[in-house]
Amino acid sequence: MLRTIFTLSVLAGGLLSSGALGAPSQDSASRIARAADDGGILVAQDGNLDIYYDARGNRVIVDADTGKVIAIQPPQTRLDRRALRRETRLRELGRVPDDNDRYYLDDPQDMARFRRKQLEEEGRVIPPPADEYDPNSDNSVEAYPPPPQDDSNYDNNYPDAPQSTEPGTIQRQPLNEASIDPAQPTSPSDQAGLPPTTGGKSTVEPALSLGARQDVAALQVLLDRGGASPGVIDGRFGSNVDKALAAYNQITGSNLRSTDAVGIQAALAQSGGDAFANYTITPEDAAGPYVASIPEDYSQKAQLDRMGYTSVTEALAERFHMDENYLKALNPDANFNRPGTTIKVANFGKLVSTPVARIVADKGRKEVFAYDAGDKLVAAYPATIGSADTPSPSGIHAVSRVALDPNYTYNPSINFKQGQNDKVLTIPPGPNGPVGSVWIALDKPTYGIHGTPDPSKIGKTESHGCVRLTNWDARELAKLVSPGVTVEFVD
């Protein structure tokens, strides 16, 4: 009997002690309640967690001891470091970010982020989880859109343009006029003196045809029509497009944005119709004359008869204000050397005709502004203005004379020395000459505003102190100025 009573007492004591240990204290219970009320995660084990990410980017928190899912956190609830980094950069540049702000600048990191965002929107790239973001990486994705093969490959968000009953061929006059009206071919036998070819087909350098977009080219055409030159029309965003868009809004009094596809299409319709049109290559286009190549050495340049174009595509690209590789990309199957071939070109419209009374060459912005007698901006051009070794002038100067298709006199004792050439040389005229096809001389000797043999490099390289524009922009400006027009150089 006593043994039974003792056994029961021991069992009762063990049960009471087990209940005391298992029951939470009032203080700990209140802490748990407060944690739950604060929206925290209630974990039985002391912080022993496993974190996983599912296919949708959700962060899944699992109790490592029990295997139970404690919480699922969507990506939107976590810190978006990429967005904060972009916002900080835009604020440093003086621009408040905008929901529609999809690109900007020529900074490689900015463009890499833009390409990555495009691919993410298309579902082609899954971004890394925000918590695994590497602060030492720009998260760039080395991917580009495929080279254009036909019109359907371009991202054109414009509504369908009204179809005209007339053919879409634009008519144009020589380069110094607003439009072209070439004689149409009578038969293919009229061709003669064709430049060297590669089987008649256009060849596009792959690195230069990637990333071009037809909707961007349409914006560039609109800017060109409004007197705000974007430089070459190449279907690419960049600093030249940014500057031209700002100038366009100042000239027109509008507030157009590069992301406003509907507004761009409406402005195109009001200013001359579609951004692109058809052009038929003539026997004169195919015949040239063309030169085989342009040497780099000035002494060899001086031995040529003319610094002419080297191909039909180079001549047509300049005539239509286009990058040569982009022209080829728009017409991948075209035989540019065959008269009668119809190609797609930029329909840039009429040239500026308002006389210019004052010019400002902005060295910092790498842009030239032209104002009328009422001090209203009528034209703006991207420009290459001097360099650190050969800076451009300062202060106010004036136009002294204008020469179209000029010779170029190389004098190493006055200007710069090119290669091993230490003698005065006269380089013949032509669009591929050192000063292009235009020379607007200033009252400061050896300085002027002129064209270039490399239009795609305008605003992106340096000059020997002068103001360098594309040949077509320099020719347009030359028709608007007269001797005595002031040219102010500002920093």
PDB file of C-alpha atoms in Angstrom, residues 117-323:
ATOM      1  CA  LYS A 117      14.361  46.385 -69.072  1.00  0.00           C
ATOM      2  CA  GLN A 118      13.216  45.814 -72.662  1.00  0.00           C
ATOM      3  CA  LEU A 119      14.081  42.138 -72.413  1.00  0.00           C
ATOM      4  CA  GLU A 120      12.356  41.823 -69.034  1.00  0.00           C
ATOM      5  CA  GLU A 121       9.187  43.372 -70.471  1.00  0.00           C
ATOM      6  CA  GLU A 122       9.277  40.833 -73.286  1.00  0.00           C
ATOM      7  CA  GLY A 123       9.692  37.998 -70.793  1.00  0.00           C
ATOM      8  CA  ARG A 124      13.046  36.993 -72.233  1.00  0.00           C
ATOM      9  CA  VAL A 125      15.110  37.590 -69.072  1.00  0.00           C
ATOM     10  CA  ILE A 126      14.209  36.808 -65.445  1.00  0.00           C
ATOM     11  CA  PRO A 127      15.866  39.410 -63.217  1.00  0.00           C
ATOM     12  CA  PRO A 128      17.852  38.251 -60.178  1.00  0.00           C
ATOM     13  CA  PRO A 129      16.055  38.532 -56.819  1.00  0.00           C
ATOM     14  CA  ALA A 130      16.411  41.945 -55.256  1.00  0.00           C
ATOM     15  CA  ASP A 131      18.038  40.482 -52.134  1.00  0.00           C
ATOM     16  CA  GLU A 132      20.807  38.977 -54.278  1.00  0.00           C
ATOM     17  CA  TYR A 133      21.610  42.273 -56.007  1.00  0.00           C
ATOM     18  CA  ASP A 134      25.336  42.826 -56.418  1.00  0.00           C
ATOM     19  CA  PRO A 135      26.216  46.495 -55.684  1.00  0.00           C
ATOM     20  CA  ASN A 136      29.448  46.135 -57.665  1.00  0.00           C
ATOM     21  CA  SER A 137      27.672  45.045 -60.829  1.00  0.00           C
ATOM     22  CA  ASP A 138      25.600  47.070 -63.302  1.00  0.00           C
ATOM     23  CA  ASN A 139      23.410  43.998 -63.966  1.00  0.00           C
ATOM     24  CA  SER A 140      23.927  44.525 -67.679  1.00  0.00           C
ATOM     25  CA  VAL A 141      22.669  41.974 -70.168  1.00  0.00           C
ATOM     26  CA  GLU A 142      24.713  41.677 -73.321  1.00  0.00           C
ATOM     27  CA  ALA A 143      21.754  41.140 -75.596  1.00  0.00           C
ATOM     28  CA  TYR A 144      20.444  43.123 -78.533  1.00  0.00           C
ATOM     29  CA  PRO A 145      17.415  42.913 -80.782  1.00  0.00           C
ATOM     30  CA  PRO A 146      18.059  40.914 -83.958  1.00  0.00           C
ATOM     31  CA  PRO A 147      19.157  42.840 -87.058  1.00  0.00           C
ATOM     32  CA  PRO A 148      16.185  44.054 -89.101  1.00  0.00           C
ATOM     33  CA  GLN A 149      15.141  41.836 -91.987  1.00  0.00           C
ATOM     34  CA  ASP A 150      11.854  43.425 -92.953  1.00  0.00           C
ATOM     35  CA  ASP A 151       9.388  45.986 -91.719  1.00  0.00           C
ATOM     36  CA  SER A 152       7.708  43.548 -89.354  1.00  0.00           C
ATOM     37  CA  ASN A 153      10.858  43.214 -87.262  1.00  0.00           C
ATOM     38  CA  TYR A 154      10.760  46.826 -86.150  1.00  0.00           C
ATOM     39  CA  ASP A 155       8.866  47.827 -83.058  1.00  0.00           C
ATOM     40  CA  ASN A 156       6.437  50.337 -84.538  1.00  0.00           C
ATOM     41  CA  ASN A 157       3.628  51.225 -82.165  1.00  0.00           C
ATOM     42  CA  TYR A 158       2.081  53.843 -84.405  1.00  0.00           C
ATOM     43  CA  PRO A 159      -1.510  53.468 -85.588  1.00  0.00           C
ATOM     44  CA  ASP A 160      -1.965  52.538 -89.210  1.00  0.00           C
ATOM     45  CA  ALA A 161      -1.375  55.542 -91.423  1.00  0.00           C
ATOM     46  CA  PRO A 162      -4.036  56.394 -94.014  1.00  0.00           C
ATOM     47  CA  GLN A 163      -3.217  54.810 -97.337  1.00  0.00           C
ATOM     48  CA  SER A 164      -2.748  57.145-100.259  1.00  0.00           C
ATOM     49  CA  THR A 165      -3.973  56.293-103.714  1.00  0.00           C
ATOM     50  CA  GLU A 166      -0.732  57.665-105.160  1.00  0.00           C
ATOM     51  CA  PRO A 167       2.558  55.724-105.122  1.00  0.00           C
ATOM     52  CA  GLY A 168       4.638  56.276-102.009  1.00  0.00           C
ATOM     53  CA  THR A 169       7.739  57.395-103.892  1.00  0.00           C
ATOM     54  CA  ILE A 170       9.069  60.739-102.698  1.00  0.00           C
ATOM     55  CA  GLN A 171      10.426  63.166-105.219  1.00  0.00           C
ATOM     56  CA  ARG A 172      13.579  65.035-104.417  1.00  0.00           C
ATOM     57  CA  GLN A 173      15.944  67.547-105.986  1.00  0.00           C
ATOM     58  CA  PRO A 174      19.728  67.725-105.464  1.00  0.00           C
ATOM     59  CA  LEU A 175      21.109  67.682-101.921  1.00  0.00           C
ATOM     60  CA  ASN A 176      20.975  71.459-101.532  1.00  0.00           C
ATOM     61  CA  GLU A 177      17.209  71.498-101.982  1.00  0.00           C
ATOM     62  CA  ALA A 178      14.329  70.244 -99.883  1.00  0.00           C
ATOM     63  CA  SER A 179      13.219  67.287-101.998  1.00  0.00           C
ATOM     64  CA  ILE A 180      14.414  65.107-104.843  1.00  0.00           C
ATOM     65  CA  ASP A 181      13.009  64.762-108.336  1.00  0.00           C
ATOM     66  CA  PRO A 182      15.403  62.431-110.194  1.00  0.00           C
ATOM     67  CA  ALA A 183      14.899  61.199-113.716  1.00  0.00           C
ATOM     68  CA  GLN A 184      13.467  57.685-113.610  1.00  0.00           C
ATOM     69  CA  PRO A 185      15.313  54.897-115.475  1.00  0.00           C
ATOM     70  CA  THR A 186      14.133  53.947-118.935  1.00  0.00           C
ATOM     71  CA  SER A 187      15.900  50.601-119.079  1.00  0.00           C
ATOM     72  CA  PRO A 188      18.487  48.710-117.035  1.00  0.00           C
ATOM     73  CA  SER A 189      20.955  49.017-119.915  1.00  0.00           C
ATOM     74  CA  ASP A 190      21.460  52.695-119.038  1.00  0.00           C
ATOM     75  CA  GLN A 191      23.759  51.843-116.123  1.00  0.00           C
ATOM     76  CA  ALA A 192      27.481  52.469-116.471  1.00  0.00           C
ATOM     77  CA  GLY A 193      30.600  52.919-114.401  1.00  0.00           C
ATOM     78  CA  LEU A 194      29.318  51.038-111.344  1.00  0.00           C
ATOM     79  CA  PRO A 195      31.510  51.076-108.239  1.00  0.00           C
ATOM     80  CA  PRO A 196      32.993  47.860-106.887  1.00  0.00           C
ATOM     81  CA  THR A 197      30.302  45.570-105.480  1.00  0.00           C
ATOM     82  CA  THR A 198      29.897  42.396-103.494  1.00  0.00           C
ATOM     83  CA  GLY A 199      27.500  40.637-105.786  1.00  0.00           C
ATOM     84  CA  GLY A 200      25.143  43.582-105.973  1.00  0.00           C
ATOM     85  CA  LYS A 201      23.616  43.004-102.553  1.00  0.00           C
ATOM     86  CA  SER A 202      23.886  45.432 -99.688  1.00  0.00           C
ATOM     87  CA  THR A 203      26.170  44.338 -96.878  1.00  0.00           C
ATOM     88  CA  VAL A 204      25.572  45.518 -93.339  1.00  0.00           C
ATOM     89  CA  GLU A 205      28.230  45.507 -90.671  1.00  0.00           C
ATOM     90  CA  PRO A 206      26.482  43.419 -87.968  1.00  0.00           C
ATOM     91  CA  ALA A 207      27.689  45.479 -85.007  1.00  0.00           C
ATOM     92  CA  LEU A 208      26.247  48.663 -86.517  1.00  0.00           C
ATOM     93  CA  SER A 209      22.882  47.282 -87.635  1.00  0.00           C
ATOM     94  CA  LEU A 210      21.930  45.897 -84.213  1.00  0.00           C
ATOM     95  CA  GLY A 211      19.687  47.823 -81.878  1.00  0.00           C
ATOM     96  CA  ALA A 212      18.185  50.168 -84.491  1.00  0.00           C
ATOM     97  CA  ARG A 213      14.453  50.795 -84.133  1.00  0.00           C
ATOM     98  CA  GLN A 214      12.135  52.174 -86.768  1.00  0.00           C
ATOM     99  CA  ASP A 215      10.015  54.085 -84.232  1.00  0.00           C
ATOM    100  CA  VAL A 216      13.144  55.892 -83.033  1.00  0.00           C
ATOM    101  CA  ALA A 217      14.060  56.665 -86.652  1.00  0.00           C
ATOM    102  CA  ALA A 218      10.552  58.078 -87.161  1.00  0.00           C
ATOM    103  CA  LEU A 219      11.144  60.433 -84.211  1.00  0.00           C
ATOM    104  CA  GLN A 220      14.469  61.473 -85.757  1.00  0.00           C
ATOM    105  CA  VAL A 221      12.705  62.245 -89.049  1.00  0.00           C
ATOM    106  CA  LEU A 222      10.159  64.412 -87.215  1.00  0.00           C
ATOM    107  CA  LEU A 223      12.901  66.332 -85.415  1.00  0.00           C
ATOM    108  CA  ASP A 224      14.742  66.886 -88.701  1.00  0.00           C
ATOM    109  CA  ARG A 225      11.562  68.239 -90.291  1.00  0.00           C
ATOM    110  CA  GLY A 226      11.150  70.702 -87.426  1.00  0.00           C
ATOM    111  CA  GLY A 227      14.625  72.193 -87.837  1.00  0.00           C
ATOM    112  CA  ALA A 228      16.124  70.316 -84.869  1.00  0.00           C
ATOM    113  CA  SER A 229      18.657  68.039 -86.500  1.00  0.00           C
ATOM    114  CA  PRO A 230      19.388  64.713 -84.773  1.00  0.00           C
ATOM    115  CA  GLY A 231      22.472  64.224 -86.951  1.00  0.00           C
ATOM    116  CA  VAL A 232      22.284  60.939 -88.845  1.00  0.00           C
ATOM    117  CA  ILE A 233      18.961  59.123 -88.864  1.00  0.00           C
ATOM    118  CA  ASP A 234      19.985  55.728 -87.525  1.00  0.00           C
ATOM    119  CA  GLY A 235      17.102  54.484 -85.370  1.00  0.00           C
ATOM    120  CA  ARG A 236      19.061  54.846 -82.126  1.00  0.00           C
ATOM    121  CA  PHE A 237      18.477  56.861 -79.000  1.00  0.00           C
ATOM    122  CA  GLY A 238      21.383  58.952 -77.730  1.00  0.00           C
ATOM    123  CA  SER A 239      22.536  62.408 -76.723  1.00  0.00           C
ATOM    124  CA  ASN A 240      21.993  63.834 -80.231  1.00  0.00           C
ATOM    125  CA  VAL A 241      18.320  62.792 -80.105  1.00  0.00           C
ATOM    126  CA  ASP A 242      17.942  64.225 -76.593  1.00  0.00           C
ATOM    127  CA  LYS A 243      19.370  67.573 -77.674  1.00  0.00           C
ATOM    128  CA  ALA A 244      17.296  67.658 -80.854  1.00  0.00           C
ATOM    129  CA  LEU A 245      14.081  66.889 -78.969  1.00  0.00           C
ATOM    130  CA  ALA A 246      14.701  69.760 -76.537  1.00  0.00           C
ATOM    131  CA  ALA A 247      15.409  72.106 -79.458  1.00  0.00           C
ATOM    132  CA  TYR A 248      12.317  70.869 -81.326  1.00  0.00           C
ATOM    133  CA  ASN A 249      10.094  71.691 -78.362  1.00  0.00           C
ATOM    134  CA  GLN A 250      11.652  75.158 -78.149  1.00  0.00           C
ATOM    135  CA  ILE A 251      11.228  75.798 -81.878  1.00  0.00           C
ATOM    136  CA  THR A 252       7.650  74.520 -82.085  1.00  0.00           C
ATOM    137  CA  GLY A 253       6.473  75.502 -78.611  1.00  0.00           C
ATOM    138  CA  SER A 254       5.334  71.936 -77.985  1.00  0.00           C
ATOM    139  CA  ASN A 255       6.075  69.532 -75.157  1.00  0.00           C
ATOM    140  CA  LEU A 256       6.640  66.330 -77.110  1.00  0.00           C
ATOM    141  CA  ARG A 257       8.153  63.335 -75.344  1.00  0.00           C
ATOM    142  CA  SER A 258      10.118  60.567 -76.980  1.00  0.00           C
ATOM    143  CA  THR A 259       7.708  58.000 -75.504  1.00  0.00           C
ATOM    144  CA  ASP A 260       4.579  59.676 -76.920  1.00  0.00           C
ATOM    145  CA  ALA A 261       4.040  57.431 -79.957  1.00  0.00           C
ATOM    146  CA  VAL A 262       0.595  58.858 -80.719  1.00  0.00           C
ATOM    147  CA  GLY A 263       1.832  62.450 -80.514  1.00  0.00           C
ATOM    148  CA  ILE A 264       4.824  61.668 -82.737  1.00  0.00           C
ATOM    149  CA  GLN A 265       2.598  60.033 -85.346  1.00  0.00           C
ATOM    150  CA  ALA A 266       0.195  62.997 -85.302  1.00  0.00           C
ATOM    151  CA  ALA A 267       3.067  65.466 -85.715  1.00  0.00           C
ATOM    152  CA  LEU A 268       4.443  63.435 -88.627  1.00  0.00           C
ATOM    153  CA  ALA A 269       1.043  63.487 -90.318  1.00  0.00           C
ATOM    154  CA  GLN A 270       0.865  67.275 -89.966  1.00  0.00           C
ATOM    155  CA  SER A 271       4.429  67.887 -91.155  1.00  0.00           C
ATOM    156  CA  GLY A 272       4.580  65.794 -94.314  1.00  0.00           C
ATOM    157  CA  GLY A 273       3.210  62.316 -93.796  1.00  0.00           C
ATOM    158  CA  ASP A 274       4.922  59.028 -93.127  1.00  0.00           C
ATOM    159  CA  ALA A 275       8.477  59.044 -91.834  1.00  0.00           C
ATOM    160  CA  PHE A 276       9.609  56.729 -94.634  1.00  0.00           C
ATOM    161  CA  ALA A 277       8.902  56.593 -98.343  1.00  0.00           C
ATOM    162  CA  ASN A 278      10.089  54.782-101.449  1.00  0.00           C
ATOM    163  CA  TYR A 279      12.827  55.994-103.764  1.00  0.00           C
ATOM    164  CA  THR A 280      13.810  54.495-107.115  1.00  0.00           C
ATOM    165  CA  ILE A 281      17.522  54.370-107.893  1.00  0.00           C
ATOM    166  CA  THR A 282      18.354  56.125-111.173  1.00  0.00           C
ATOM    167  CA  PRO A 283      21.124  55.477-113.713  1.00  0.00           C
ATOM    168  CA  GLU A 284      22.774  58.690-112.489  1.00  0.00           C
ATOM    169  CA  ASP A 285      22.767  57.353-108.922  1.00  0.00           C
ATOM    170  CA  ALA A 286      24.387  54.102-110.024  1.00  0.00           C
ATOM    171  CA  ALA A 287      26.903  55.707-112.392  1.00  0.00           C
ATOM    172  CA  GLY A 288      28.542  58.017-109.867  1.00  0.00           C
ATOM    173  CA  PRO A 289      31.379  58.794-110.425  1.00  0.00           C
ATOM    174  CA  TYR A 290      32.734  57.051-107.323  1.00  0.00           C
ATOM    175  CA  VAL A 291      36.230  56.573-105.947  1.00  0.00           C
ATOM    176  CA  ALA A 292      37.537  53.201-104.853  1.00  0.00           C
ATOM    177  CA  SER A 293      38.539  54.418-101.375  1.00  0.00           C
ATOM    178  CA  ILE A 294      39.621  57.496 -99.431  1.00  0.00           C
ATOM    179  CA  PRO A 295      43.197  57.276 -98.038  1.00  0.00           C
ATOM    180  CA  GLU A 296      43.946  58.470 -94.530  1.00  0.00           C
ATOM    181  CA  ASP A 297      47.221  60.185 -95.422  1.00  0.00           C
ATOM    182  CA  TYR A 298      46.816  63.791 -96.574  1.00  0.00           C
ATOM    183  CA  SER A 299      49.585  63.525 -99.183  1.00  0.00           C
ATOM    184  CA  GLN A 300      47.683  60.654-100.803  1.00  0.00           C
ATOM    185  CA  LYS A 301      44.416  62.584-100.594  1.00  0.00           C
ATOM    186  CA  ALA A 302      46.079  65.444-102.488  1.00  0.00           C
ATOM    187  CA  GLN A 303      46.799  63.117-105.420  1.00  0.00           C
ATOM    188  CA  LEU A 304      43.118  62.329-106.028  1.00  0.00           C
ATOM    189  CA  ASP A 305      40.994  64.249-108.528  1.00  0.00           C
ATOM    190  CA  ARG A 306      38.076  64.519-106.129  1.00  0.00           C
ATOM    191  CA  MET A 307      37.142  63.458-102.614  1.00  0.00           C
ATOM    192  CA  GLY A 308      33.942  61.858-103.872  1.00  0.00           C
ATOM    193  CA  TYR A 309      31.649  59.181-102.510  1.00  0.00           C
ATOM    194  CA  THR A 310      32.890  55.607-102.463  1.00  0.00           C
ATOM    195  CA  SER A 311      29.559  53.869-103.124  1.00  0.00           C
ATOM    196  CA  VAL A 312      25.929  54.342-104.071  1.00  0.00           C
ATOM    197  CA  THR A 313      24.874  53.617-100.497  1.00  0.00           C
ATOM    198  CA  GLU A 314      27.154  56.316 -99.088  1.00  0.00           C
ATOM    199  CA  ALA A 315      25.794  58.881-101.545  1.00  0.00           C
ATOM    200  CA  LEU A 316      22.146  57.965-100.942  1.00  0.00           C
ATOM    201  CA  ALA A 317      22.571  57.810 -97.168  1.00  0.00           C
ATOM    202  CA  GLU A 318      23.908  61.356 -97.125  1.00  0.00           C
ATOM    203  CA  ARG A 319      21.222  62.567 -99.505  1.00  0.00           C
ATOM    204  CA  PHE A 320      18.517  61.273 -97.185  1.00  0.00           C
ATOM    205  CA  HIS A 321      20.268  62.270 -93.914  1.00  0.00           C
ATOM    206  CA  MET A 322      20.752  58.627 -92.934  1.00  0.00           C
ATOM    207  CA  ASP A 323      23.425  56.418 -91.470  1.00  0.00           C
TER     208      ASP A 323
END
